[in-house]
mmCIF file of C-alpha atoms in Angstrom:
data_model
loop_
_atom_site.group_PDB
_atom_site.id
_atom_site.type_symbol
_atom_site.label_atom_id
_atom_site.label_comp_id
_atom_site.label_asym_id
_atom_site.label_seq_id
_atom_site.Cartn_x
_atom_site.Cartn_y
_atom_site.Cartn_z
ATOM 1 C CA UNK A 876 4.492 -23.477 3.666
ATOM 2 C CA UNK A 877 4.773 -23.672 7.314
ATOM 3 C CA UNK A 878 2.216 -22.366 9.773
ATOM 4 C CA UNK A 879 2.584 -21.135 13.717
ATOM 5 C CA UNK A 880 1.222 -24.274 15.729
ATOM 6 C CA UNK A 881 -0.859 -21.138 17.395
ATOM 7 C CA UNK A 882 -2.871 -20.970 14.219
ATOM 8 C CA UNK A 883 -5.831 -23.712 14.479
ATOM 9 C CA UNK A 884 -7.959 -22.305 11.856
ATOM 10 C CA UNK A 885 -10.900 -21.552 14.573
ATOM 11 C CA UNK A 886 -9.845 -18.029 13.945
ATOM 12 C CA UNK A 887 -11.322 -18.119 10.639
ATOM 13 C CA UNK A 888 -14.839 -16.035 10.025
ATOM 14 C CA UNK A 889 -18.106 -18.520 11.014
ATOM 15 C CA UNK A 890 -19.534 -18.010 7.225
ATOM 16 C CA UNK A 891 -16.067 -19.024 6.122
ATOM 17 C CA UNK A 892 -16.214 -22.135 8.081
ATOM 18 C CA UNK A 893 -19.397 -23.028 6.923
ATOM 19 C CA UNK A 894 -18.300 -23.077 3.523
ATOM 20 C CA UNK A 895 -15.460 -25.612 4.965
ATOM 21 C CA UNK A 896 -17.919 -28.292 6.079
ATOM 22 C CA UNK A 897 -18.164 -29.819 2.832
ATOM 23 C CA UNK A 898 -14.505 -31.110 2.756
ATOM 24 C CA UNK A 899 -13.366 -33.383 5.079
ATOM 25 C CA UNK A 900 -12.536 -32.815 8.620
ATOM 26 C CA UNK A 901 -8.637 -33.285 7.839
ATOM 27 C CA UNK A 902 -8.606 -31.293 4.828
ATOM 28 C CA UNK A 903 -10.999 -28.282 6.073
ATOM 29 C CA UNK A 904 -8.291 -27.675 8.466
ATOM 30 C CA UNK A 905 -5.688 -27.443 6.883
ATOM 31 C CA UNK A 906 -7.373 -25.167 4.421
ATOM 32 C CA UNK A 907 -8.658 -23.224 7.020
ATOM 33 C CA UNK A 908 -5.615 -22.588 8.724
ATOM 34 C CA UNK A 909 -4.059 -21.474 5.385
ATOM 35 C CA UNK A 910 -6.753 -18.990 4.867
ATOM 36 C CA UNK A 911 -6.207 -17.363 8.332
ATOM 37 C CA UNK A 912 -2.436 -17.132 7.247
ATOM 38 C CA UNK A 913 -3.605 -15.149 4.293
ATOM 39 C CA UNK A 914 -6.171 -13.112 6.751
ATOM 40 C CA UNK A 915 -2.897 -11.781 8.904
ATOM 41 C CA UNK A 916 -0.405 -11.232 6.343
ATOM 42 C CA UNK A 917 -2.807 -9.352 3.452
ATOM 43 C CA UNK A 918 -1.381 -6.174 4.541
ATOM 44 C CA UNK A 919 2.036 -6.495 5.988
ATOM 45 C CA UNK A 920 3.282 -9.114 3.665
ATOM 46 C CA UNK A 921 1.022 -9.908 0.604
ATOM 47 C CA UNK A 922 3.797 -11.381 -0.980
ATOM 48 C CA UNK A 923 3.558 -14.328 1.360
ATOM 49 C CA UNK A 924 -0.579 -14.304 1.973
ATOM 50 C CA UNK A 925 -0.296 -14.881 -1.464
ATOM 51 C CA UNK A 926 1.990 -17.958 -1.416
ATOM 52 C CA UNK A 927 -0.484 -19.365 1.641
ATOM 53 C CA UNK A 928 -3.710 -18.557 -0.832
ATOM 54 C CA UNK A 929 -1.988 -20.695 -3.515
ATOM 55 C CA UNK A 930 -2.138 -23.494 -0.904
ATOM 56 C CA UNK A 931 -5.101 -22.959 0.305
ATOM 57 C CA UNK A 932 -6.021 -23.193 -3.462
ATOM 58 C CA UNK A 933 -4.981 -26.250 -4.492
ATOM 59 C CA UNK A 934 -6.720 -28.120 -1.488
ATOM 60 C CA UNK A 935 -10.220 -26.729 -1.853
ATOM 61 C CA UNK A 936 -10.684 -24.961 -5.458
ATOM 62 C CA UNK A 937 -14.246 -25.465 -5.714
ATOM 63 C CA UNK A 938 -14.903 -23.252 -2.812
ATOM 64 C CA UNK A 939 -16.124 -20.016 -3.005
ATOM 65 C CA UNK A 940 -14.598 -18.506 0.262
ATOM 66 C CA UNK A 941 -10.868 -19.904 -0.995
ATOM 67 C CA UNK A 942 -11.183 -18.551 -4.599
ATOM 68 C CA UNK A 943 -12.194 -15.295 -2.800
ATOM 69 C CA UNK A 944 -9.407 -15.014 -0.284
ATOM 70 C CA UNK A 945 -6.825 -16.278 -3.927
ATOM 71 C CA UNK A 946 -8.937 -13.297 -5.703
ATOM 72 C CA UNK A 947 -7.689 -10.541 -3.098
ATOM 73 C CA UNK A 948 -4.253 -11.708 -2.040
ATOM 74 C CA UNK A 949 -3.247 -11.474 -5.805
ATOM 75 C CA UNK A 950 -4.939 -8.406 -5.996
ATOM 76 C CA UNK A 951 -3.182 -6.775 -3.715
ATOM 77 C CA UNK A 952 0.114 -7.678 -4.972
ATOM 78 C CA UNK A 953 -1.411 -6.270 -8.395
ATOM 79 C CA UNK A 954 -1.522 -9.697 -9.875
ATOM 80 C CA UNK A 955 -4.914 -7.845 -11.459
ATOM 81 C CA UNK A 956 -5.442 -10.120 -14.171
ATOM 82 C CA UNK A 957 -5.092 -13.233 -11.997
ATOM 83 C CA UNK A 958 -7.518 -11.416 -9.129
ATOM 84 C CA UNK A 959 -10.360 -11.124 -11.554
ATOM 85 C CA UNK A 960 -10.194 -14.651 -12.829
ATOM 86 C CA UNK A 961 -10.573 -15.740 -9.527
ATOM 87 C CA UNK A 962 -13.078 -13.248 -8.239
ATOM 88 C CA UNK A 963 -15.057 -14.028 -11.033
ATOM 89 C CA UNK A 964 -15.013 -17.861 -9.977
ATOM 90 C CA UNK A 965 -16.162 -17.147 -6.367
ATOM 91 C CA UNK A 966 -19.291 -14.769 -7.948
ATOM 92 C CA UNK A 967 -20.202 -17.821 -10.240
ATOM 93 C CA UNK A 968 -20.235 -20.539 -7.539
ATOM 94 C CA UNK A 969 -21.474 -17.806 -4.705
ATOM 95 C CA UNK A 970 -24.031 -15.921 -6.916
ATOM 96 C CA UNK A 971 -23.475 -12.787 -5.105
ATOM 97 C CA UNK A 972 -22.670 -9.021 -6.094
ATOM 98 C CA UNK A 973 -20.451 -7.896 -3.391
ATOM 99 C CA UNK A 974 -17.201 -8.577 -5.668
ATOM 100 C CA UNK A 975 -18.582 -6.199 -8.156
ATOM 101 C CA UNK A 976 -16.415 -2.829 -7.314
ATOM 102 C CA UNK A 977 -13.545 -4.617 -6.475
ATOM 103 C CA UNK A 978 -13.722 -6.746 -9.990
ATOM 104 C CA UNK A 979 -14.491 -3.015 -11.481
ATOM 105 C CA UNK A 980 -10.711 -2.402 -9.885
ATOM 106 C CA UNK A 981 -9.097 -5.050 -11.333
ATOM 107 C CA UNK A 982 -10.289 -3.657 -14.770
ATOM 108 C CA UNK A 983 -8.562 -0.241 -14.207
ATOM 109 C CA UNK A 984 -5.496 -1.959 -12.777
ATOM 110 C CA UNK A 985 -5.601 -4.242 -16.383
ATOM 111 C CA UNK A 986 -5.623 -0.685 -17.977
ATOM 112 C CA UNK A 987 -8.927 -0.875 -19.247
ATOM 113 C CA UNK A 988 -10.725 1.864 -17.440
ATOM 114 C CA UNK A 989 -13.803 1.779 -20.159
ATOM 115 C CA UNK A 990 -14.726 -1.713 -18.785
ATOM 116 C CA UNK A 991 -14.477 -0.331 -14.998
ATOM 117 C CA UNK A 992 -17.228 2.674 -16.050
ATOM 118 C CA UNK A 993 -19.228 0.399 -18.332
ATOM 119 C CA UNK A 994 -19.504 -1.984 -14.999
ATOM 120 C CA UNK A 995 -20.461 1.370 -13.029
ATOM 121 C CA UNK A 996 -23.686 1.293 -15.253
ATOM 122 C CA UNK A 997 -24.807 -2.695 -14.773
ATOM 123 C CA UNK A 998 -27.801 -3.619 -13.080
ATOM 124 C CA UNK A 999 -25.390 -5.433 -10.381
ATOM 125 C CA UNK A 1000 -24.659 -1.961 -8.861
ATOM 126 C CA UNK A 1001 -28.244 -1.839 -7.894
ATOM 127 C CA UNK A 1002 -28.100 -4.734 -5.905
ATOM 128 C CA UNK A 1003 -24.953 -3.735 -3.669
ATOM 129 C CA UNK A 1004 -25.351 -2.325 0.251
ATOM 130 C CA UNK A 1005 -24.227 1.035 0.714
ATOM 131 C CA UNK A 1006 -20.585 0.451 0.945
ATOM 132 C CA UNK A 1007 -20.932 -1.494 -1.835
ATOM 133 C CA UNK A 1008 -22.169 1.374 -3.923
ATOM 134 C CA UNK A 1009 -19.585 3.566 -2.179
ATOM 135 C CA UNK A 1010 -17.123 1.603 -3.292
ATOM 136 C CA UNK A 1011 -18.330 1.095 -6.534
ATOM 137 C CA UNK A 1012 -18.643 5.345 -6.640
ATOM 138 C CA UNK A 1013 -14.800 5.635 -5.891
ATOM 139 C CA UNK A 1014 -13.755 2.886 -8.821
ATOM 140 C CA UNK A 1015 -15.906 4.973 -11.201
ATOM 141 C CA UNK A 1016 -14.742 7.942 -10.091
ATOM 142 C CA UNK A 1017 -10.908 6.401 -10.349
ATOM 143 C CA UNK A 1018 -11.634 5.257 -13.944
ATOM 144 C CA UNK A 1019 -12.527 8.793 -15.319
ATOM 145 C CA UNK A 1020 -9.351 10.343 -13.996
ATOM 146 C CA UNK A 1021 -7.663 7.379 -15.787
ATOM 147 C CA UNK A 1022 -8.906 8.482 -18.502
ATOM 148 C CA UNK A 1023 -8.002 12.489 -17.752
ATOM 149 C CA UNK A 1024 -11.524 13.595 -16.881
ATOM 150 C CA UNK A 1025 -11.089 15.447 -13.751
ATOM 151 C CA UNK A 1026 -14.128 17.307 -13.530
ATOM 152 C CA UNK A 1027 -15.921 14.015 -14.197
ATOM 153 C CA UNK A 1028 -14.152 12.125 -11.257
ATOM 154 C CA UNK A 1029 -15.592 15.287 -9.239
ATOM 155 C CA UNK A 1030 -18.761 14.746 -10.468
ATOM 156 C CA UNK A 1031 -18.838 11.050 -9.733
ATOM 157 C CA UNK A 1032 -17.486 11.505 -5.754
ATOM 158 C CA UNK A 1033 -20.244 14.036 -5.412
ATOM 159 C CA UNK A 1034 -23.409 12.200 -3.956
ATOM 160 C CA UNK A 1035 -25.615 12.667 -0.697
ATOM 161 C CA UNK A 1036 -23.140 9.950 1.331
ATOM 162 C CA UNK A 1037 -20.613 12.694 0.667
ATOM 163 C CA UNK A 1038 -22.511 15.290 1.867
ATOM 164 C CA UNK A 1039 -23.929 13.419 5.056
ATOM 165 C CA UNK A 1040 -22.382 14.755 8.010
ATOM 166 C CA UNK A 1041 -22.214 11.405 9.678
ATOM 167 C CA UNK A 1042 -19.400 8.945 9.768
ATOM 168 C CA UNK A 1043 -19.251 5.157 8.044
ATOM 169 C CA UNK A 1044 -16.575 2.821 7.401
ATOM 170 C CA UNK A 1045 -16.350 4.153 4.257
ATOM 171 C CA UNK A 1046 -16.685 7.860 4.639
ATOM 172 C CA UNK A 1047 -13.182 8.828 5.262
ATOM 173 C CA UNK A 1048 -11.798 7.798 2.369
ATOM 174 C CA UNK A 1049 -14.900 8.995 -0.069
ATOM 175 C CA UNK A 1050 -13.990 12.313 1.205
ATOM 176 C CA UNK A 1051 -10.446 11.830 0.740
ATOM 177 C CA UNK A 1052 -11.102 10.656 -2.587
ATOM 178 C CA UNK A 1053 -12.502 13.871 -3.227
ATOM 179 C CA UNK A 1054 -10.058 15.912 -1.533
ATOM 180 C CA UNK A 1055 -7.444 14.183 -3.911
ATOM 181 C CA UNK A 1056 -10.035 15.432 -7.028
ATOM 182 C CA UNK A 1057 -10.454 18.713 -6.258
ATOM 183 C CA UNK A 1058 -6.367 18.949 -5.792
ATOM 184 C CA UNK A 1059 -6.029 17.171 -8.884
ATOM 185 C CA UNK A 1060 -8.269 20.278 -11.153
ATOM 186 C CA UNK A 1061 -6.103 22.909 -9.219
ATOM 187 C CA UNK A 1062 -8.932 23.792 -6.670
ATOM 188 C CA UNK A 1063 -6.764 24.126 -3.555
ATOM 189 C CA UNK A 1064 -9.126 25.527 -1.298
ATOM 190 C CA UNK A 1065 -11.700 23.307 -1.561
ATOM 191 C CA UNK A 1066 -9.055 20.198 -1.264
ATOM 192 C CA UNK A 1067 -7.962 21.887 2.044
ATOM 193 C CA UNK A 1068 -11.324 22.300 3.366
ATOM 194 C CA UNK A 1069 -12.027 18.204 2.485
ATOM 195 C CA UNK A 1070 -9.075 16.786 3.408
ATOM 196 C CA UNK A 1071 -9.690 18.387 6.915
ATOM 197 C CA UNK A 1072 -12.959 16.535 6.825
ATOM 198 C CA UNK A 1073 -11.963 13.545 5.558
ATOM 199 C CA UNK A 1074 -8.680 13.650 8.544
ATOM 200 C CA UNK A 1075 -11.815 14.167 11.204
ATOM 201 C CA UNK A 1076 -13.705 10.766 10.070
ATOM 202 C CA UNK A 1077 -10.282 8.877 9.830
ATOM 203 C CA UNK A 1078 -10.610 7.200 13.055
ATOM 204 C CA UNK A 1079 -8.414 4.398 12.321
ATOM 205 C CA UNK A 1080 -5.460 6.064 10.411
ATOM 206 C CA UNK A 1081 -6.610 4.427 6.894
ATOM 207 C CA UNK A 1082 -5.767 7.467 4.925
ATOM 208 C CA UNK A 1083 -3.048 9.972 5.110
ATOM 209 C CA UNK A 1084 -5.202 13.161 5.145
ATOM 210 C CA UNK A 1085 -3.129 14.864 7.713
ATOM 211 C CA UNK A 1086 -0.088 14.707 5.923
ATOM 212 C CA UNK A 1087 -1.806 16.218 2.889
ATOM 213 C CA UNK A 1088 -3.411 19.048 4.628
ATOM 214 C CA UNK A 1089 0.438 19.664 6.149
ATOM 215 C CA UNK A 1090 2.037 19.729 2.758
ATOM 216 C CA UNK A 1091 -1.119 22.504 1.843
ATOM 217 C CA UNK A 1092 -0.059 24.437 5.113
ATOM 218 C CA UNK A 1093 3.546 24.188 4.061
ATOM 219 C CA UNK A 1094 4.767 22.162 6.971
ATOM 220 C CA UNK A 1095 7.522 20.111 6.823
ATOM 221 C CA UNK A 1096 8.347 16.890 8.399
ATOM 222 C CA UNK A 1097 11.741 16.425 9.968
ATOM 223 C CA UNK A 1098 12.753 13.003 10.999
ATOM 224 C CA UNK A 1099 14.480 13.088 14.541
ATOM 225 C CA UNK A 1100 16.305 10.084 14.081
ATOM 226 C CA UNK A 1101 17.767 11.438 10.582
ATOM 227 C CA UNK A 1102 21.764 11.035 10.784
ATOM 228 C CA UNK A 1103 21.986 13.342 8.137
ATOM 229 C CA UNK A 1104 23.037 16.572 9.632
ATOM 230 C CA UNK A 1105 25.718 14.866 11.950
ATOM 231 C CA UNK A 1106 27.503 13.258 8.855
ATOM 232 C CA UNK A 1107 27.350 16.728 6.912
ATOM 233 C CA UNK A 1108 29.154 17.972 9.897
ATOM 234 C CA UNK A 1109 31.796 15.436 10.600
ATOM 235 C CA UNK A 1110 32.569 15.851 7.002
ATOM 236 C CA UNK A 1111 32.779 19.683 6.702
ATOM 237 C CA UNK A 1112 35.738 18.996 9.926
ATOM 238 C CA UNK A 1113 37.146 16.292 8.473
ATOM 239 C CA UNK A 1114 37.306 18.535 5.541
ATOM 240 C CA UNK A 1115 38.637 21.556 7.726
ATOM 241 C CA UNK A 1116 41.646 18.991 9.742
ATOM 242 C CA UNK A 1117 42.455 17.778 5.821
ATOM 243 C CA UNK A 1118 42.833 21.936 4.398
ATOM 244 C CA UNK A 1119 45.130 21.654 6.994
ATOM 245 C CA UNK A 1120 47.306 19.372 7.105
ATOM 246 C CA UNK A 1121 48.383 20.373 3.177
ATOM 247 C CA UNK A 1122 49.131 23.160 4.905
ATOM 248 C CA UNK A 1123 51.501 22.043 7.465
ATOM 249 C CA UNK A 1124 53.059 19.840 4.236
ATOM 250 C CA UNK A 1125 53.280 23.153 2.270
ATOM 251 C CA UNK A 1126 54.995 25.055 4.880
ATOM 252 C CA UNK A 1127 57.620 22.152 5.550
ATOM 253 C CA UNK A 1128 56.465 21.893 8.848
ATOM 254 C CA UNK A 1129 55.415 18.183 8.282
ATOM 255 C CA UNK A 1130 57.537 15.084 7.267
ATOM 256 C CA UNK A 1131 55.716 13.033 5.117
ATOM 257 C CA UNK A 1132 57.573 8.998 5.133
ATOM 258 C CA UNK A 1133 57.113 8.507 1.558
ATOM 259 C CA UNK A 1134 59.529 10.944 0.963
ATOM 260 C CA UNK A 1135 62.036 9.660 3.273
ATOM 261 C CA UNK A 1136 64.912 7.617 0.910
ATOM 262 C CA UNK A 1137 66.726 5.061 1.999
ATOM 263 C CA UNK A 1138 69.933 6.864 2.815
ATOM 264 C CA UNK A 1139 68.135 8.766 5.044
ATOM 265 C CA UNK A 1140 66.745 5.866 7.344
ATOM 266 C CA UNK A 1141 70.345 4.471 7.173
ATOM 267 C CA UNK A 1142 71.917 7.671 8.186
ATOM 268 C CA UNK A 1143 69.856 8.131 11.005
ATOM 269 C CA UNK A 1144 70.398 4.386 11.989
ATOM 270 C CA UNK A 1145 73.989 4.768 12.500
ATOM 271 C CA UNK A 1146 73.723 7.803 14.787
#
């Protein structure tokens, strides 16, 4: 697949690059540069950062970092299956934990919730930062409302990183999580009142807690560039100019050439 001649593959993250060292020169670059296309496109296109992450597979299987970057650009175009076969590769040859909520995911998007909340419970959890657990919190708390246990997921989202007044990465969208909940089991006021919160740690625009709370408030969104209204009315006129002109055809005040013969036209030719 082709890449920008701007791309070098420097742009690629220093622990990332490390990993590279062990292939040769030649053949770290070009992985490397494939890996950056995945990097930029995850989001906007993961269609094609998947294509680049197939690449960047076949050149350099047996590293961690590449089976990683394969692992998330088919899980995010819900190849889920595919995502934990390869996430599971990079834990093996990395020996980490920090795949562990994300391979939880995988499970629910496989529909097999059980396996995500069995995971929840495994000694690996333990081991994870506190995003990581955060994370891992939110998959649990997405499996049990799979499963139609609302007040559970409620139960799982409620922890002292939800209650902390100050603002991580991750804290927007715990409280959104639990926003969406609470909204979920009917319990309006309390979504309101989280949402809110969740919209004041949403620095970055990750979640879309301000639209929520204006749907709660009843506001509605009209889109100023929406052609809409104009059509309806050229239509109603065109509608009003067609009423009449049957008219005028009605009243005889209108000739209409299909119903001119020929004797007509040959009539009027000779005057």
């Amino acid at each position: 697949m082709p890449i920008p001649e701007e791309v070098t593959g420097e742009e690629i993250d220093p622990d990332v690059r490390q990993e590279l060292m062990s292939l040769p020169k030649g053949l770290a670059e070009d992985v490397s540069r494939n890996l950056v296309m995945v990097a930029q496109l995850i989001d906007e296109d993961p269609e094609r950062a998947y294509e680049y992450s197939r690449v960047a597979l076949r050149l350099a299987s047996r590293v961690a970092a590449v089976r990683e970057a394969a692992g998330f650009a088919a899980y995010a175009t819900q190849k889920y299956s595919e995502a934990l076969a390869e996430f599971r590769a990079a834990r093996r040859m990395s020996g980490g934990v920090e795949l562990w909520p994300v391979m939880a995911d995988c499970e629910r998007g496989m529909g097999r919730p059980e396996r995500a909340l069995a995971m929840a419970g495994e000694p690996e959890v333990q081991k994870l930062d506190k995003a990581g657990q955060v994370e891992m919190r939110l998959v649990a708390a997405g499996a049990r409302r799979d499963l139609g246990q609302l007040d559970a997921a409620i139960v799982t989202l409620q922890s002292p990183e939800l209650a902390s007044g100050a603002v991580h990465p991750w804290t927007a969208r715990l409280r959104y999580a639990y926003a969406d909940a609470l909204i979920a089991a009917g319990r309006e006021t309390e979504a309101r009142e989280w949402f809110a919160k969740a919209l004041e740690a949403d620095k970055d625009g990750a979640t879309d807690a301000s639209d929520r709370l204006a749907e709660l408030d009843g506001v509605e969104f009209v889109d100023a560039f929406d052609d809409s209204e104009d059509e309806i009315a050229e239509a109603e006129v065109e509608a009003e100019v067609e009423a009449e002109f049957e008219d005028e055809i009605d009243g005889g005040d209108v000739v209409v050439v299909d119903d001119i013969d020929d004797e007509d036209i040959d009539d009027r030719d000779d005057r």
